[in-house]
mmCIF file of C-alpha atoms in Angstrom:
data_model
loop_
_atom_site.group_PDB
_atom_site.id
_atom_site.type_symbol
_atom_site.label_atom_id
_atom_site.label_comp_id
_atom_site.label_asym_id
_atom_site.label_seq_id
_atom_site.Cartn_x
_atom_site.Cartn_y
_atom_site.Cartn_z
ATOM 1 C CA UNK A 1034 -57.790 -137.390 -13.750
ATOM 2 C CA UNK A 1035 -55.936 -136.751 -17.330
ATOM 3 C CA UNK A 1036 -55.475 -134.655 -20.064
ATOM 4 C CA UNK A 1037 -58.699 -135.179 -21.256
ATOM 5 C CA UNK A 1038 -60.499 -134.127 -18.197
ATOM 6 C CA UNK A 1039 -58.940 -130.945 -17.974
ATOM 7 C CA UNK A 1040 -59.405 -130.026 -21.236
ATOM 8 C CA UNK A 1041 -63.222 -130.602 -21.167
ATOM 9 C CA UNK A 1042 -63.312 -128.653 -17.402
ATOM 10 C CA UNK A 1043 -61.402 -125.731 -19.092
ATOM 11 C CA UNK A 1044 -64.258 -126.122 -21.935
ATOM 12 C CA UNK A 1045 -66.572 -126.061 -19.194
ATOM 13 C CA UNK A 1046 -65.411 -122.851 -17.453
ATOM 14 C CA UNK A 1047 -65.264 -120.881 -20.246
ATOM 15 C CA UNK A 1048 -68.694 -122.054 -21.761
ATOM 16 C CA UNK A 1049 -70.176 -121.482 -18.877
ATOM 17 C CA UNK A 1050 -72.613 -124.521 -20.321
ATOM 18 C CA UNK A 1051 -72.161 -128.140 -21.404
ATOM 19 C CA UNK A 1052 -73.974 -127.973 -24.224
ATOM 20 C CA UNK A 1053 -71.378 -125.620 -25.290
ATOM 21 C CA UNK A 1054 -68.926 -126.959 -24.022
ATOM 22 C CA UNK A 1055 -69.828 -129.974 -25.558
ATOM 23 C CA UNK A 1056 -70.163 -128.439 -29.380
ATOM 24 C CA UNK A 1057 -66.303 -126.740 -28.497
ATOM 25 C CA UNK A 1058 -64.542 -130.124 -28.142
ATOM 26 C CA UNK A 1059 -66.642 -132.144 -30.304
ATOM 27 C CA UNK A 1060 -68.353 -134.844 -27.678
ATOM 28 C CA UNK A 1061 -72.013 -135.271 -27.063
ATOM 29 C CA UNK A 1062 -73.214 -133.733 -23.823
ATOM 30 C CA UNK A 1063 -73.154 -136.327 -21.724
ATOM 31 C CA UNK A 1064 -69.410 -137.033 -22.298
ATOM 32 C CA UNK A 1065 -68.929 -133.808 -21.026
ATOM 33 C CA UNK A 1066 -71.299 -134.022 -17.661
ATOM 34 C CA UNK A 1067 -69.616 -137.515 -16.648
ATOM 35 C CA UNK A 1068 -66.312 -136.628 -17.363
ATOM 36 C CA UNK A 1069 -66.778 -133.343 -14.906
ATOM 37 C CA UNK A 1070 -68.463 -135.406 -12.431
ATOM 38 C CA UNK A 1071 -65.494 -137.815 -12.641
ATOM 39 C CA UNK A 1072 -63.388 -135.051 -12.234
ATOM 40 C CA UNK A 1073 -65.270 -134.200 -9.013
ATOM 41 C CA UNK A 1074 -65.239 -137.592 -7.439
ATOM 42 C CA UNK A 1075 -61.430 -137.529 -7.756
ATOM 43 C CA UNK A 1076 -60.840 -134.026 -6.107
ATOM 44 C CA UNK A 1077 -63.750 -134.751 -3.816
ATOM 45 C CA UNK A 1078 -64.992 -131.195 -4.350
ATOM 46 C CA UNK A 1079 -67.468 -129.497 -6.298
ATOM 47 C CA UNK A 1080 -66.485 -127.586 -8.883
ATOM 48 C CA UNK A 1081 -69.516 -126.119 -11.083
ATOM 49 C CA UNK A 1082 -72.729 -125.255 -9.772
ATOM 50 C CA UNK A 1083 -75.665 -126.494 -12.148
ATOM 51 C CA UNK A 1084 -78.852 -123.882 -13.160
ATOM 52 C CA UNK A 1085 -81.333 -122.834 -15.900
ATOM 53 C CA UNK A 1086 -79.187 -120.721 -17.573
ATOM 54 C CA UNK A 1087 -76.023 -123.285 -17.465
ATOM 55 C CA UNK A 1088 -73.128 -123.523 -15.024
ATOM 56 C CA UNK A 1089 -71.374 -121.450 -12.527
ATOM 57 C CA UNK A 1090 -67.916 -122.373 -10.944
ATOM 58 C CA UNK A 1091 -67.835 -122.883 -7.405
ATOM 59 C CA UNK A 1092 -64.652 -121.166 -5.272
ATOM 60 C CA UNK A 1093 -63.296 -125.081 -5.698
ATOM 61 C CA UNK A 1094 -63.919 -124.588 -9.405
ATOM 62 C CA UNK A 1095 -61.994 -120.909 -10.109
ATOM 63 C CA UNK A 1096 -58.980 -121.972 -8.002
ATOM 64 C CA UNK A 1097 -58.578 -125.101 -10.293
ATOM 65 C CA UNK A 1098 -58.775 -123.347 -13.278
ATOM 66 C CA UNK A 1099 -55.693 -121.949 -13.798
ATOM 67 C CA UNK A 1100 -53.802 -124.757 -12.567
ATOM 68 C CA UNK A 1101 -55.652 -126.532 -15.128
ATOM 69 C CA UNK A 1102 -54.776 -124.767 -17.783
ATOM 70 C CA UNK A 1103 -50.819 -124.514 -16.768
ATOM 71 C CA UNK A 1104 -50.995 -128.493 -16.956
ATOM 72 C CA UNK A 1105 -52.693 -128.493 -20.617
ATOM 73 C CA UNK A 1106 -50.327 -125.814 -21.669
ATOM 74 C CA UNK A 1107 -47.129 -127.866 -20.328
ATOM 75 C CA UNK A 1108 -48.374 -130.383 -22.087
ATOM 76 C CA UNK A 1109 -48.727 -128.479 -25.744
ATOM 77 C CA UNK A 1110 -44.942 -127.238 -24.548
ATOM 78 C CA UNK A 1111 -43.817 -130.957 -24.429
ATOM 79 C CA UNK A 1112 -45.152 -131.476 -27.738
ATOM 80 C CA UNK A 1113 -44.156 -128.783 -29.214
ATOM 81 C CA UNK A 1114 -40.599 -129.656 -28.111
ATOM 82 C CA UNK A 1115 -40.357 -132.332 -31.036
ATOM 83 C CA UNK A 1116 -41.718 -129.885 -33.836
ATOM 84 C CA UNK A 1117 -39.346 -127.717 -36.021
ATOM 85 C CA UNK A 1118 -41.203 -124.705 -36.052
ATOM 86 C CA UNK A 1119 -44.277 -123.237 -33.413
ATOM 87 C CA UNK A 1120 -47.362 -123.104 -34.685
ATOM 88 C CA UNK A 1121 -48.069 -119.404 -35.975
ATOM 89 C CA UNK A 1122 -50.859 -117.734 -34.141
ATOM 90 C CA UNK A 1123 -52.675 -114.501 -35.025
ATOM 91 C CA UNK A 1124 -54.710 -112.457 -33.303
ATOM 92 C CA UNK A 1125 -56.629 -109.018 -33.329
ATOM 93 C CA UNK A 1126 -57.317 -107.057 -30.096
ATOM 94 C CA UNK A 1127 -59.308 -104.230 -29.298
ATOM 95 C CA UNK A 1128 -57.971 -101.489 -27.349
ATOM 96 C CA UNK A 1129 -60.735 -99.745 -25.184
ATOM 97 C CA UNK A 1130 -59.307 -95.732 -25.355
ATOM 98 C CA UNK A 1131 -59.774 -94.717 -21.479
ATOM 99 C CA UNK A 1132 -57.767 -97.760 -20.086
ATOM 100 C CA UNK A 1133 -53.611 -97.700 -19.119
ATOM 101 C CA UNK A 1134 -51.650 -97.995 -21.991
ATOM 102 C CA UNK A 1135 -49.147 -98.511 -19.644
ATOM 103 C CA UNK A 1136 -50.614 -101.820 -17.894
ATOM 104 C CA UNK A 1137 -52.046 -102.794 -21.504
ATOM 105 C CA UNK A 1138 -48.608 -102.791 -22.912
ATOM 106 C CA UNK A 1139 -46.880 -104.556 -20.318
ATOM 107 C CA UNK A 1140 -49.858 -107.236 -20.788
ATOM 108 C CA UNK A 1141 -49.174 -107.353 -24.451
ATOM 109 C CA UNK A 1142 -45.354 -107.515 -24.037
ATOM 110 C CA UNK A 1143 -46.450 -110.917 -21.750
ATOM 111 C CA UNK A 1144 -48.104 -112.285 -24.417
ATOM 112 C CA UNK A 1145 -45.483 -111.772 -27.036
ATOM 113 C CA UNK A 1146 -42.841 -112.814 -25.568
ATOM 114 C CA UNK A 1147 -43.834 -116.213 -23.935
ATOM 115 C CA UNK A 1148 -46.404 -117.728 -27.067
ATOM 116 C CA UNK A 1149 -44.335 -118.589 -29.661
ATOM 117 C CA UNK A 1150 -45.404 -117.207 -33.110
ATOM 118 C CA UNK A 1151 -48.256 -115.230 -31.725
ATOM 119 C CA UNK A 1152 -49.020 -111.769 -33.844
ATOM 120 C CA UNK A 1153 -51.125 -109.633 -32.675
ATOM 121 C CA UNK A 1154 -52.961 -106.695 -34.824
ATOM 122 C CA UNK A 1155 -54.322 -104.081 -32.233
ATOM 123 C CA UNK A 1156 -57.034 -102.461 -33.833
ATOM 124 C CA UNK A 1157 -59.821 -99.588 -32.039
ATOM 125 C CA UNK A 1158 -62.572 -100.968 -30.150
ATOM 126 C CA UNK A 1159 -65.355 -100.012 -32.976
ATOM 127 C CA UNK A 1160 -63.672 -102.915 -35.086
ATOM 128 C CA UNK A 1161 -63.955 -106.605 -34.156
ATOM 129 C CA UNK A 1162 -61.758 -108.608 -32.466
ATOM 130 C CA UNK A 1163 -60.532 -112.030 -31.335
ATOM 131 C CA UNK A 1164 -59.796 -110.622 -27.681
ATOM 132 C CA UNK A 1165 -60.437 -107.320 -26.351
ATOM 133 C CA UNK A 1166 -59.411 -105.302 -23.778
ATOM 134 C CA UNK A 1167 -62.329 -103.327 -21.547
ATOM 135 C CA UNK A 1168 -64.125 -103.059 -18.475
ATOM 136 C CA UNK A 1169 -65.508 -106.149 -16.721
ATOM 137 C CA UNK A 1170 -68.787 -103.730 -17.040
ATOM 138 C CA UNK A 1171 -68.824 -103.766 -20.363
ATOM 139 C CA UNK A 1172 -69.096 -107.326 -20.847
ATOM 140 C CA UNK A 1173 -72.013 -109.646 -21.289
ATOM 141 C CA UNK A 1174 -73.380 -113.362 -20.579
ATOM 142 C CA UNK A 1175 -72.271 -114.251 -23.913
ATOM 143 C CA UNK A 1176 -68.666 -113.600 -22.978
ATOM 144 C CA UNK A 1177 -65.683 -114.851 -21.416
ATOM 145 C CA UNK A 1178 -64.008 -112.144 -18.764
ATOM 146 C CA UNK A 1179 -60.303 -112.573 -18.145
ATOM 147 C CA UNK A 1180 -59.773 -109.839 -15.327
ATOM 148 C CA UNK A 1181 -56.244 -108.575 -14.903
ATOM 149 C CA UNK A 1182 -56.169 -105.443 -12.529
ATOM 150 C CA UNK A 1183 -58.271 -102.962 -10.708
ATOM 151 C CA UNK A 1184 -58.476 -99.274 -10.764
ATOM 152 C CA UNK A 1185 -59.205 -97.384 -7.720
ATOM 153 C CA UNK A 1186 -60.689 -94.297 -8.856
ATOM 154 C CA UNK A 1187 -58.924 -90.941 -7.142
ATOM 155 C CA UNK A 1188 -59.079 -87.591 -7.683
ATOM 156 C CA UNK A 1189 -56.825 -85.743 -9.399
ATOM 157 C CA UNK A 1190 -55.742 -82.350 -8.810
ATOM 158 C CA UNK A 1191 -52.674 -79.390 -9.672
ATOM 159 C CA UNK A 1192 -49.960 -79.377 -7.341
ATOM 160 C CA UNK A 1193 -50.635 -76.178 -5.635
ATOM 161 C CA UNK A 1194 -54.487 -77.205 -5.152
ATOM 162 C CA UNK A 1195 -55.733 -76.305 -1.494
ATOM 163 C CA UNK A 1196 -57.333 -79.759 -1.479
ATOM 164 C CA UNK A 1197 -53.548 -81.552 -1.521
ATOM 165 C CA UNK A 1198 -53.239 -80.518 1.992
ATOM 166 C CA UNK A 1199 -55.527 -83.548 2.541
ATOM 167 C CA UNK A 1200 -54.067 -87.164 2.921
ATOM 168 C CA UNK A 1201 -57.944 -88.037 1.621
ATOM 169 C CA UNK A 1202 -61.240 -86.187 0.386
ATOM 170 C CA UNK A 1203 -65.150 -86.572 1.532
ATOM 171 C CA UNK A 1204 -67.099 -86.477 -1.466
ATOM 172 C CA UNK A 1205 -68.430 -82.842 -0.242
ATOM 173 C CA UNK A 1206 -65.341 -81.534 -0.664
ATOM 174 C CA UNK A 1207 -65.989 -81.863 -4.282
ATOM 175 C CA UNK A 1208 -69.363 -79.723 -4.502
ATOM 176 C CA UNK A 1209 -68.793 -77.187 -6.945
ATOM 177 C CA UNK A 1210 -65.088 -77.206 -7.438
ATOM 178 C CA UNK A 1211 -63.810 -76.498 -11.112
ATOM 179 C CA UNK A 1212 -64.015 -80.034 -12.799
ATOM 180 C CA UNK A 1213 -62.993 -81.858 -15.450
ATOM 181 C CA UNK A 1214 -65.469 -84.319 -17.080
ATOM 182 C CA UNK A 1215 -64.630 -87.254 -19.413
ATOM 183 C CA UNK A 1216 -66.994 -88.720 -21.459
ATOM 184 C CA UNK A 1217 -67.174 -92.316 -22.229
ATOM 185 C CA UNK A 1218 -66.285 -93.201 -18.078
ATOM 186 C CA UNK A 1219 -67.519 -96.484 -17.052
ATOM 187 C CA UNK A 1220 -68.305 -94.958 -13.805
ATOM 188 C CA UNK A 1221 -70.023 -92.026 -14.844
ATOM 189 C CA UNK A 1222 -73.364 -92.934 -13.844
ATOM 190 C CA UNK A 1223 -72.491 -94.450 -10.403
ATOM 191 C CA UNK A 1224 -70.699 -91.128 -9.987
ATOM 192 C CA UNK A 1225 -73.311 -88.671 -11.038
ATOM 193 C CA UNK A 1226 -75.736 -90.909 -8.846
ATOM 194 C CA UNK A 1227 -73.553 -90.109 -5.647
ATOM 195 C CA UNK A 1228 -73.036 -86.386 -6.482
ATOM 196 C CA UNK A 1229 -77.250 -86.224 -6.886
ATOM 197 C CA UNK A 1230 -78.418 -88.480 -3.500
ATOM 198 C CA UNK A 1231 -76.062 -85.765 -1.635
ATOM 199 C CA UNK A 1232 -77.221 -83.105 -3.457
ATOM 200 C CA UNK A 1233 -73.387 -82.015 -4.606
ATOM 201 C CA UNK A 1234 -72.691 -80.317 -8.052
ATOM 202 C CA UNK A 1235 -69.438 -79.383 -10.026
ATOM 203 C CA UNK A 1236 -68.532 -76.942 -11.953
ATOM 204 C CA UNK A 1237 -67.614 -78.519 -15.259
ATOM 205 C CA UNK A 1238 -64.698 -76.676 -16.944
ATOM 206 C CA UNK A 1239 -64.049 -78.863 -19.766
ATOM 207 C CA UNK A 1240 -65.138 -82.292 -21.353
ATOM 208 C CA UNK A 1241 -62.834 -84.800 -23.009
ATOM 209 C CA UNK A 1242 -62.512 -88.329 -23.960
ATOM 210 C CA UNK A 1243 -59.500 -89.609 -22.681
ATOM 211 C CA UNK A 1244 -57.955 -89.927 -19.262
ATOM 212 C CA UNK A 1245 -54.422 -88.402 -20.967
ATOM 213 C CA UNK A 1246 -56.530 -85.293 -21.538
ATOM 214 C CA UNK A 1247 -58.004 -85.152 -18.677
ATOM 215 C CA UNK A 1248 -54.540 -85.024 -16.715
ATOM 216 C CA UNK A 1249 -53.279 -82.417 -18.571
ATOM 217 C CA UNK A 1250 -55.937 -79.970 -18.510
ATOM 218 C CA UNK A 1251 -55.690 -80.765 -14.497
ATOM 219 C CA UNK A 1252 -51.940 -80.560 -14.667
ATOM 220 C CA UNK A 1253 -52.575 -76.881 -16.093
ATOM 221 C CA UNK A 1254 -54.381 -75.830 -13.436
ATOM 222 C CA UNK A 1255 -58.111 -75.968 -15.084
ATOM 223 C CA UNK A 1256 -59.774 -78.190 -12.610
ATOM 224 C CA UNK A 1257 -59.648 -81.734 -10.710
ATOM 225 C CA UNK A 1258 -60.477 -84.724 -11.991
ATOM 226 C CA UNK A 1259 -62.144 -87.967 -10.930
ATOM 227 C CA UNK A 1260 -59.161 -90.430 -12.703
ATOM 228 C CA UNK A 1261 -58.349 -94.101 -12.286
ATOM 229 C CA UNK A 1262 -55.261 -94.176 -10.002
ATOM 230 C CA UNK A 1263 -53.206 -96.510 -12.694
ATOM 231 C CA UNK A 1264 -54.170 -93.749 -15.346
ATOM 232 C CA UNK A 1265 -52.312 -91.221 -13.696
ATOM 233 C CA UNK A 1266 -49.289 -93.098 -12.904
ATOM 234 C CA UNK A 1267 -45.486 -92.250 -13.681
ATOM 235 C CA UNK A 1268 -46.581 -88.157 -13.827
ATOM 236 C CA UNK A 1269 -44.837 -85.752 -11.307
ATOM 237 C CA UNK A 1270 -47.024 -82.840 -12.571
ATOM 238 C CA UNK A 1271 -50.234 -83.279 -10.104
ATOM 239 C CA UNK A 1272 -51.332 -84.846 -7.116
ATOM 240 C CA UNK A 1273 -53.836 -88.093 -6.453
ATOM 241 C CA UNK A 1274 -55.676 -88.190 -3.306
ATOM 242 C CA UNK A 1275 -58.136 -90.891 -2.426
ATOM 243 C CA UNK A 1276 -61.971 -90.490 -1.512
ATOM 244 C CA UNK A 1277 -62.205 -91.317 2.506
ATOM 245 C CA UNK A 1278 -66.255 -92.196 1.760
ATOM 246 C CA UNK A 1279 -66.950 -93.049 -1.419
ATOM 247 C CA UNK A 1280 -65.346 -96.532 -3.176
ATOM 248 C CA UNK A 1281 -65.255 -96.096 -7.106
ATOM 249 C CA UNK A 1282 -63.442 -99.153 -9.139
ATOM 250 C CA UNK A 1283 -63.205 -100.971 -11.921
ATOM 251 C CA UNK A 1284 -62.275 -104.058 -13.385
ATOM 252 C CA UNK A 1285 -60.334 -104.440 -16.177
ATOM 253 C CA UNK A 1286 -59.023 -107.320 -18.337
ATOM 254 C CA UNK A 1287 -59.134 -109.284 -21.973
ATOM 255 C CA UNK A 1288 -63.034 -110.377 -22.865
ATOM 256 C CA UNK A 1289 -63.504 -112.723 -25.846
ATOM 257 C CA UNK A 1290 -66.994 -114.217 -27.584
ATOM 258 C CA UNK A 1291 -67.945 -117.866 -25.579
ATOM 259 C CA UNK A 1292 -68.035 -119.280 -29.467
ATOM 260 C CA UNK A 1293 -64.352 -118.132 -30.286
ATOM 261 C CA UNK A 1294 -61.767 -120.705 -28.354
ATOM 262 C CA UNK A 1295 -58.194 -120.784 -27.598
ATOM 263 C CA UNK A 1296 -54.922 -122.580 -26.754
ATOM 264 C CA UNK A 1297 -54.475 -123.491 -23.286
ATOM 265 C CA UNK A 1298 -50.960 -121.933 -23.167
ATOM 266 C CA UNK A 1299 -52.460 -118.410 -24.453
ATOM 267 C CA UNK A 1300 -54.620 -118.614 -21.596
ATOM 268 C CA UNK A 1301 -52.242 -119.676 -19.156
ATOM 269 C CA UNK A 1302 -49.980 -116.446 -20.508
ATOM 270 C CA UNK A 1303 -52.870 -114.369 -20.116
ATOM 271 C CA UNK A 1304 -53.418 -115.584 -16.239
ATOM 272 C CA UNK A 1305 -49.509 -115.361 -15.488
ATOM 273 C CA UNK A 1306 -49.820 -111.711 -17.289
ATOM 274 C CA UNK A 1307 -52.340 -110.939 -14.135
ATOM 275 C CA UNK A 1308 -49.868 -112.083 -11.434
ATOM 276 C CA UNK A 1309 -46.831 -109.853 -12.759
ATOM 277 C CA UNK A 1310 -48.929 -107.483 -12.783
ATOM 278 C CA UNK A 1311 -50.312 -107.523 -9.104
ATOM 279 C CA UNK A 1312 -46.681 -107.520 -8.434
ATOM 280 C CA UNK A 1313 -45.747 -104.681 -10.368
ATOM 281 C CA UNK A 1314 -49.082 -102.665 -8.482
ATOM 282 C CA UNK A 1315 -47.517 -103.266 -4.858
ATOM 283 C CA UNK A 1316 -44.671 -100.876 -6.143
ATOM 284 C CA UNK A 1317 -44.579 -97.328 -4.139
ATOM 285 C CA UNK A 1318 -46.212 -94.376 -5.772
ATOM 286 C CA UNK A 1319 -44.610 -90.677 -5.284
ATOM 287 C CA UNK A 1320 -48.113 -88.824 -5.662
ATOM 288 C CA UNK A 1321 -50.864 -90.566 -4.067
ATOM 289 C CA UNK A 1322 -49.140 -89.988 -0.145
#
């Protein structure tokens, strides 16, 4: 196992083919298949799965991966001991409007502060980007997901609301309450799907874009809201209470084109980004209980 290995399994992963992984660090294809099947011998595991449409990593295969791409990114660090200056880096993201600034920020800060001479232009998700943030959903064959978090959806209600006198809600307990609606909602059809097999309805109030919106107009006392629970954090103004028979998530993280590569140690920032985070998510919250 070396450098070289690693680099070309990271290729690999991403790619999600060896053909393109192939193309990304300039080998032929076969380069690429031996050196992974070397790799394999020597960890005496399997780590990619081989079919029509490419590769897919095993369990073996994901759990490497970031440790492989710590070990490339120490080793750019080494180098980069012996330089005078970092290497600038630029980058534009995409913001997605209905996701945490909060968690997005605090993802961003990551980023900043631990690539040297990264700048980053955040532009609206219309416009194209190196990396963008958005819902695993929302993403495609052609791309590469990064997922960061997940967001339990809850709903969302005034503090004197009868329905706060519940630790958790059945999905019935919904049917025709005052409602606010937000339109886009990556769960929006899932949802409308459940409220239809059981034959529920709402009485829609109001319908807005963003989650921020959305809380307010509950916070005022026009109607509850289906919300994602990281949406509605660090308000005292309303109440979240979870749904006891229905499970709505999503996943969220940074999504980039298979074509468009990166440094290792961006990566690598990007991964350790996720694990603060999971830290920072165990903290108590003062409105879901």
């Amino acid at each position: 196992m070396d450098i070289r290995s690693l680099r070309y399994f990271i290729a690999v992963y991403e790619e999600r083919s060896l053909s393109a992984a192939a193309k990304r660090c300039f080998v032929a294809q076969p380069s690429i298949s031996t050196t992974v099947s070397q790799l394999e011998d020597d960890l005496d595991t399997k780590l990619f799965v081989r079919h029509s449409k490419g590769v897919s990593p095993t369990d073996s295969g994901s759990q490497l991966y970031p440790h492989a791409c710590k070990m490339v990114s120490d080793l750019s660090a080494m180098r980069s001991l012996f330089t005078d200056t970092p290497v600038p880096l630029a980058l534009s993201i995409s913001l997605t409007p209905f996701l945490s600034g909060a968690l997005i920020s605090q993802v961003i800060k990551t980023m900043l502060d631990e690539v040297h001479g990264l700048t980053l232009k955040l532009v609206d998700e219309s416009e194209s980007a190196d990396l963008r943030f958005t819902c695993q959903r929302y993403t495609n064959e052609e791309d590469v997901f990064y997922p960061l978090w997940e967001d339990d959806y809850v709903i969302a209600m005034p503090l004197d609301h009868w329905l706060a006198d519940f630790p958790s809600l059945s999905i019935k307990q919904i049917d025709k309450q005052p409602f606010i609606s937000r339109t886009p909602c990556d769960i929006l059809e899932s949802w409308n799907y459940l409220m239809q097999k059981q034959e529920l309805t709402t009485d829609v109030r109001a319908q807005v874009k963003t989650e921020e919106y959305a809380l307010d107009l509950v916070a005022a006392g026009l109607g509850i809201s289906l919300i994602p629970e990281h949406s509605s954090r660090g308000r005292s103004d309303l109440f979240l209470r979870p749904l006891n028979d229905v499970k709505l998530k999503r996943v969220v993280g940074l999504a980039h084109k298979k074509e468009r590569s990166f440094p290792a140690h961006l990566i690598n920032t990007i991964l350790a980004a996720k694990q603060q985070l999971l830290v920072n998510k165990s903290a108590p919250e003062n409105r879901l209980a």
